[in-house]
Short mmCIF file of C-alpha atoms and ligand atoms in Angstrom, two decimals:
data_model
loop_
_atom_site.label_atom_id
_atom_site.label_comp_id
_atom_site.label_asym_id
_atom_site.label_seq_id
_atom_site.Cartn_x
_atom_site.Cartn_y
_atom_site.Cartn_z
CA UNK W 1225 42.44 -39.18 7.81
CA UNK W 1226 42.60 -36.29 10.27
CA UNK W 1227 40.77 -33.22 9.10
CA UNK W 1228 39.67 -29.78 10.27
CA UNK W 1229 36.16 -28.97 9.10
CA UNK W 1230 35.18 -25.30 8.86
CA UNK W 1231 31.45 -25.47 9.39
CA UNK W 1232 29.03 -22.60 8.85
CA UNK W 1233 26.81 -22.63 11.94
CA UNK W 1234 24.25 -20.34 10.33
CA UNK W 1235 23.00 -17.02 11.67
CA UNK W 1236 21.89 -18.08 15.17
CA UNK W 1237 18.87 -20.35 15.10
CA UNK W 1238 20.36 -23.80 15.80
CA UNK W 1239 17.91 -25.27 13.28
CA UNK W 1240 19.57 -23.29 10.50
CA UNK W 1241 22.80 -25.26 10.47
CA UNK W 1242 23.01 -27.70 7.54
CA UNK W 1243 22.37 -31.42 8.10
CA UNK W 1244 25.98 -32.02 7.10
CA UNK W 1245 27.21 -29.53 9.69
CA UNK W 1246 25.05 -31.09 12.40
CA UNK W 1247 26.28 -34.58 11.53
CA UNK W 1248 29.88 -33.37 11.81
CA UNK W 1249 29.19 -31.87 15.24
CA UNK W 1250 27.63 -35.18 16.30
CA UNK W 1251 30.81 -37.09 15.46
CA UNK W 1252 33.39 -34.41 16.31
CA UNK W 1253 36.30 -35.20 18.63
CA UNK W 1254 36.98 -31.50 19.15
CA UNK W 1255 35.01 -28.31 18.45
CA UNK W 1256 36.24 -24.73 18.54
CA UNK W 1257 33.36 -22.31 18.25
CA UNK W 1258 33.16 -18.55 17.78
CA UNK W 1259 31.47 -17.76 21.08
CA UNK W 1260 30.51 -14.20 20.42
CA UNK W 1261 27.89 -15.07 17.84
CA UNK W 1262 27.38 -18.81 17.50
CA UNK W 1263 24.63 -20.01 19.75
CA UNK W 1264 25.96 -22.53 22.22
CA UNK W 1265 22.78 -24.36 21.42
CA UNK W 1266 24.52 -25.49 18.22
CA UNK W 1267 26.70 -27.61 20.49
CA UNK W 1268 23.76 -29.57 21.82
CA UNK W 1269 24.55 -32.33 19.31
CA UNK W 1270 28.20 -32.68 20.35
CA UNK W 1271 29.27 -36.01 21.92
CA UNK W 1272 29.58 -35.91 25.72
CA UNK W 1273 33.36 -36.47 25.65
CA UNK W 1274 34.02 -33.91 22.90
CA UNK W 1275 36.81 -31.40 23.57
CA UNK W 1276 34.90 -28.09 23.25
CA UNK W 1277 36.35 -24.58 23.49
CA UNK W 1278 35.19 -21.02 22.84
CA UNK W 1279 37.55 -18.91 20.69
CA UNK W 1280 36.21 -15.54 21.80
CA UNK W 1281 39.24 -14.66 23.94
CA UNK W 1282 41.84 -16.31 21.65
CA UNK W 1283 44.21 -14.60 19.22
CA UNK W 1284 44.54 -16.00 15.71
CA UNK W 1285 47.79 -17.74 16.71
CA UNK W 1286 46.08 -19.38 19.68
CA UNK W 1287 43.21 -20.52 17.45
CA UNK W 1288 45.62 -22.00 14.92
CA UNK W 1289 47.60 -23.77 17.64
CA UNK W 1290 44.39 -25.17 19.15
CA UNK W 1291 43.22 -26.52 15.78
CA UNK W 1292 46.62 -28.00 14.89
CA UNK W 1293 47.18 -29.74 18.22
CA UNK W 1294 43.65 -31.20 18.22
CA UNK W 1295 43.95 -32.35 14.58
CA UNK W 1296 47.22 -34.11 15.40
CA UNK W 1297 45.40 -36.03 18.12
CA UNK W 1298 41.90 -36.49 16.64
CA UNK W 1299 40.28 -37.50 13.34
CA UNK W 1300 37.44 -34.96 13.28
CA UNK W 1301 37.99 -31.39 14.40
CA UNK W 1302 35.29 -28.78 13.78
CA UNK W 1303 35.78 -25.04 13.62
CA UNK W 1304 32.27 -23.64 13.96
CA UNK W 1305 31.92 -20.26 12.26
CA UNK W 1306 28.99 -17.86 12.29
CA UNK W 1307 26.85 -17.65 9.17
CA UNK W 1308 28.87 -18.77 6.16
CA UNK W 1309 32.62 -19.30 6.62
CA UNK W 1310 33.53 -17.47 3.40
CA UNK W 1311 32.37 -14.07 4.68
CA UNK W 1312 34.43 -12.04 7.19
CA UNK W 1313 35.55 -15.18 8.98
CA UNK W 1314 39.39 -15.14 8.81
CA UNK W 1315 39.08 -18.48 6.98
CA UNK W 1316 42.25 -18.18 4.93
CA UNK W 1317 44.41 -17.16 7.89
CA UNK W 1318 43.46 -20.44 9.57
CA UNK W 1319 43.65 -22.58 6.41
CA UNK W 1320 47.18 -21.34 5.66
CA UNK W 1321 48.35 -22.37 9.13
CA UNK W 1322 46.76 -25.82 8.70
CA UNK W 1323 48.25 -26.20 5.20
CA UNK W 1324 51.66 -25.41 6.66
CA UNK W 1325 51.08 -28.14 9.27
CA UNK W 1326 49.96 -30.57 6.49
CA UNK W 1327 46.49 -30.97 7.97
CA UNK W 1328 43.58 -31.50 5.58
CA UNK W 1329 40.72 -29.01 5.63
CA UNK W 1330 37.21 -28.92 4.27
CA UNK W 1331 34.54 -26.20 4.36
CA UNK W 1332 30.81 -26.71 4.89
CA UNK W 1333 28.76 -23.66 3.87
CA UNK W 1334 26.24 -22.01 6.16
CA UNK W 1335 23.28 -19.65 5.95
CA UNK W 1336 24.70 -16.14 6.01
CA UNK W 1337 23.12 -13.50 8.22
CA UNK W 1338 22.43 -11.50 5.06
CA UNK W 1339 19.94 -14.16 3.96
CA UNK W 1340 18.56 -14.72 7.44
CA UNK W 1341 17.86 -10.98 7.65
CA UNK W 1342 16.11 -10.94 4.27
CA UNK W 1343 14.06 -13.95 5.34
CA UNK W 1344 13.10 -12.36 8.67
CA UNK W 1345 11.81 -9.27 6.90
CA UNK W 1346 10.16 -11.21 4.03
CA UNK W 1347 12.18 -9.29 1.46
CA UNK W 1348 13.53 -10.29 -1.95
CA UNK W 1349 16.99 -8.88 -2.62
CA UNK W 1350 16.47 -9.14 -6.38
CA UNK W 1351 13.41 -8.21 -8.42
CA UNK W 1352 12.89 -8.28 -12.19
CA UNK W 1353 13.45 -4.85 -13.77
CA UNK W 1354 14.40 -3.36 -10.37
CA UNK W 1355 17.76 -4.88 -9.55
CA UNK W 1356 19.37 -8.22 -10.36
CA UNK W 1357 22.43 -7.64 -8.21
CA UNK W 1358 23.29 -7.88 -4.51
CA UNK W 1359 26.48 -6.43 -3.06
CA UNK W 1360 27.72 -7.93 0.21
CA UNK W 1361 30.03 -5.40 1.80
CA UNK W 1362 30.77 -3.29 4.86
CA UNK W 1363 31.53 0.31 5.70
CA UNK W 1364 35.16 1.19 6.26
CA UNK W 1365 36.06 0.78 9.91
CA UNK W 1366 39.43 -0.33 11.21
CA UNK W 1367 39.77 -2.55 8.13
CA UNK W 1368 40.44 -0.22 5.18
CA UNK W 1369 38.40 -0.66 1.99
CA UNK W 1370 40.38 -1.45 -1.17
CA UNK W 1371 40.36 1.10 -4.01
CA UNK W 1372 37.05 1.39 -5.81
CA UNK W 1373 35.12 -0.27 -2.97
CA UNK W 1374 34.02 2.73 -0.95
CA UNK W 1375 30.31 2.53 -0.19
CA UNK W 1376 29.74 5.56 -2.42
CA UNK W 1377 31.47 3.80 -5.35
CA UNK W 1378 29.49 0.59 -4.84
CA UNK W 1379 26.20 2.43 -4.34
CA UNK W 1380 26.44 3.97 -7.79
CA UNK W 1381 25.30 0.56 -9.12
CA UNK W 1382 21.92 1.15 -7.44
CA UNK W 1383 21.72 -2.51 -6.53
CA UNK W 1384 20.81 -4.06 -3.19
CA UNK W 1385 23.43 -3.59 -0.46
CA UNK W 1386 23.87 -5.93 2.53
CA UNK W 1387 26.17 -4.31 5.06
CA UNK W 1388 28.00 -6.43 7.60
CA UNK W 1389 29.92 -5.07 10.61
CA UNK W 1390 28.52 -1.58 10.11
CA UNK W 1391 25.74 -1.00 12.62
CA UNK W 1392 27.77 1.57 14.62
CA UNK W 1393 28.52 3.46 11.40
CA UNK W 1394 24.99 4.31 10.22
CA UNK W 1395 25.95 8.00 9.98
CA UNK W 1396 28.58 6.98 7.39
CA UNK W 1397 26.14 4.76 5.54
CA UNK W 1398 23.79 7.71 5.17
CA UNK W 1399 26.50 10.17 4.09
CA UNK W 1400 28.05 7.74 1.59
CA UNK W 1401 24.74 6.76 -0.01
CA UNK W 1402 23.58 10.37 -0.27
CA UNK W 1403 26.91 11.16 -1.95
CA UNK W 1404 26.09 8.45 -4.52
CA UNK W 1405 22.78 10.16 -5.28
CA UNK W 1406 20.45 7.93 -3.22
CA UNK W 1407 17.32 9.63 -1.88
CA UNK W 1408 16.74 10.26 1.83
CA UNK W 1409 13.50 8.25 1.51
CA UNK W 1410 15.35 5.09 0.39
CA UNK W 1411 14.11 2.22 2.57
CA UNK W 1412 16.57 0.61 4.99
CA UNK W 1413 16.05 -2.39 7.21
CA UNK W 1414 18.18 -3.38 10.17
CA UNK W 1415 17.81 -6.88 11.57
CA UNK W 1416 19.33 -7.50 14.98
CA UNK W 1417 20.09 -11.13 15.85
CA UNK W 1418 18.37 -12.42 12.74
CA UNK W 1419 16.89 -15.87 13.38
CA UNK W 1420 17.85 -15.98 17.08
CA UNK W 1421 14.81 -17.52 18.79
CA UNK W 1422 13.00 -14.83 20.79
CA UNK W 1423 15.71 -12.20 20.24
CA UNK W 1424 15.34 -11.13 16.64
CA UNK W 1425 14.38 -7.49 16.05
CA UNK W 1426 13.50 -5.92 12.71
CA UNK W 1427 13.73 -2.14 12.38
CA UNK W 1428 12.36 -0.53 9.24
CA UNK W 1429 13.16 3.03 8.28
CA UNK W 1430 14.74 5.20 5.63
CA UNK W 1431 18.19 6.63 5.11
CA UNK W 1432 16.88 9.72 6.90
CA UNK W 1433 15.71 8.07 10.12
CA UNK W 1434 17.15 4.55 10.47
CA UNK W 1435 19.92 5.68 12.81
CA UNK W 1436 17.51 7.32 15.24
CA UNK W 1437 15.23 4.27 15.09
CA UNK W 1438 18.12 1.93 15.92
CA UNK W 1439 19.25 4.19 18.74
CA UNK W 1440 15.74 4.19 20.20
CA UNK W 1441 15.73 0.37 20.04
CA UNK W 1442 19.24 0.20 21.62
CA UNK W 1443 20.64 -1.73 18.66
CA UNK W 1444 24.40 -1.34 18.36
CA UNK W 1445 25.72 -4.84 17.60
CA UNK W 1446 24.96 -8.10 15.79
CA UNK W 1447 22.91 -6.41 13.13
CA UNK W 1448 22.58 -6.66 9.36
CA UNK W 1449 21.77 -3.52 7.38
CA UNK W 1450 20.00 -4.00 4.06
CA UNK W 1451 19.10 -1.16 1.72
CA UNK W 1452 18.17 -0.88 -1.92
CA UNK W 1453 15.39 -0.54 -4.43
CA UNK W 1454 13.52 -3.79 -3.73
CA UNK W 1455 12.69 -3.29 -0.05
CA UNK W 1456 9.01 -3.15 0.81
CA UNK W 1457 7.96 -4.72 -2.50
CA UNK W 1458 5.46 -6.92 -0.68
CA UNK W 1459 3.01 -4.00 -0.70
CA UNK W 1460 3.74 -2.61 -4.18
CA UNK W 1461 0.79 -2.57 -6.54
CA UNK W 1462 2.84 -2.80 -9.72
CA UNK W 1463 5.45 -5.50 -9.89
CA UNK W 1464 7.14 -6.78 -13.04
CA UNK W 1465 6.50 -10.54 -12.99
CA UNK W 1466 9.45 -12.87 -12.78
CA UNK W 1467 10.00 -14.41 -16.21
CA UNK W 1468 10.63 -17.78 -14.62
CA UNK W 1469 6.92 -18.19 -13.89
CA UNK W 1470 5.66 -16.38 -16.98
CA UNK W 1471 3.42 -18.68 -19.05
CA UNK W 1472 5.04 -17.44 -22.28
CA UNK W 1473 8.57 -18.13 -21.09
CA UNK W 1474 10.33 -21.39 -21.87
CA UNK W 1475 12.96 -22.90 -19.68
CA UNK W 1476 14.60 -26.22 -19.12
CA UNK W 1477 11.67 -27.77 -17.24
CA UNK W 1478 8.72 -26.30 -19.12
CA UNK W 1479 8.39 -25.65 -22.82
CA UNK W 1480 5.79 -23.21 -24.14
CA UNK W 1481 3.86 -24.00 -27.32
CA UNK W 1482 4.58 -20.63 -28.96
CA UNK W 1483 7.98 -19.91 -30.58
CA UNK W 1484 10.57 -20.25 -27.83
CA UNK W 1485 11.76 -17.15 -26.03
CA UNK W 1486 15.43 -16.45 -26.46
CA UNK W 1487 16.07 -14.88 -23.10
CA UNK W 1488 17.56 -16.97 -20.33
CA UNK W 1489 15.48 -17.85 -17.28
CA UNK W 1490 15.62 -15.43 -14.37
N1 LIG U 1184 30.15 -15.09 8.33
C1 LIG U 1184 29.08 -14.29 8.88
C2 LIG U 1184 29.47 -12.83 9.05
C3 LIG U 1184 30.49 -12.60 10.14
S1 LIG U 1184 30.90 -10.92 10.35
C4 LIG U 1184 27.82 -14.45 8.01
O1 LIG U 1184 27.89 -15.07 6.95
O2 LIG U 1184 26.77 -13.98 8.42
C5 LIG U 1184 29.85 -10.47 11.71
C6 LIG U 1184 28.72 -9.58 11.21
O3 LIG U 1184 27.72 -10.40 10.63
C7 LIG U 1184 28.01 -8.79 12.28
O4 LIG U 1184 28.66 -7.54 12.49
C8 LIG U 1184 26.64 -8.57 11.67
O5 LIG U 1184 26.69 -7.54 10.73
C9 LIG U 1184 26.45 -9.87 10.92
N2 LIG U 1184 25.69 -10.88 11.66
C10 LIG U 1184 26.11 -12.10 12.06
N3 LIG U 1184 25.09 -12.78 12.62
C11 LIG U 1184 24.01 -11.98 12.57
C12 LIG U 1184 22.63 -12.13 12.95
N4 LIG U 1184 22.18 -13.25 13.50
N5 LIG U 1184 21.80 -11.09 12.71
C13 LIG U 1184 22.23 -9.98 12.14
N6 LIG U 1184 23.51 -9.77 11.75
C14 LIG U 1184 24.37 -10.76 11.96
#
């Protein structure tokens, strides 16, 4: 059965692709990769005779045509996407074209850059009694934001924000978050090339100074912005303990002797 596999390549470090994704690369007849971000190193597992192309100079129509013609010829075609294919990856535009051509598709998830950035900075995006919510979004650029999704609207939740595609718009991030009542001292981290061996850079600052810090470090692309109330918790002296590890808290794998707590595990 001929199939196009949309594989999340992960954030950059070739070791962060899933085992399933790597196995697919190893048996692929054809691979189309997103050259601007996916490390070519991810292709090191491809068979020698694999038909490999970079999509960085292709239009969506050219990408769709490439995938359809290869899938008509070959059993295993891989479209290698950066991070996870479900985020800002034009997945549905490609899937619709393949559906129309009656070609089967399957998606293999990947490690998103949002999580690679949190990992690089040793940050938790959720903390008990601080925030239990993460919003993955972007600042309005050429793609307009739907109603109710302006950064100011979303920031009113006071949850953690992971901002994709927004590094050149830090002035807007600041203005929008201040408009939502966030303090100038709110911590912000910017991670450039999260997980890329030898190239990752972590910039820590606040809403007040993060733009200047990024400018000084010449960071203007391939960067994840994370802000919110949990950042820096590693050095906090008071931290509400996660109920999951609380000795008085029952969950599926560990029952306490005292009357069972009614709350759900964290
Ligand atoms: N599907 C991808 C996102 C693609 S949109 C994912 O799940 O990560 C491209 C944006 O992702 C970039 O503008 C940047 O904000 C972010 N990004 C991708 N790779 C990154 C990396 N290694 N480090 C930091 N940000 C990255």
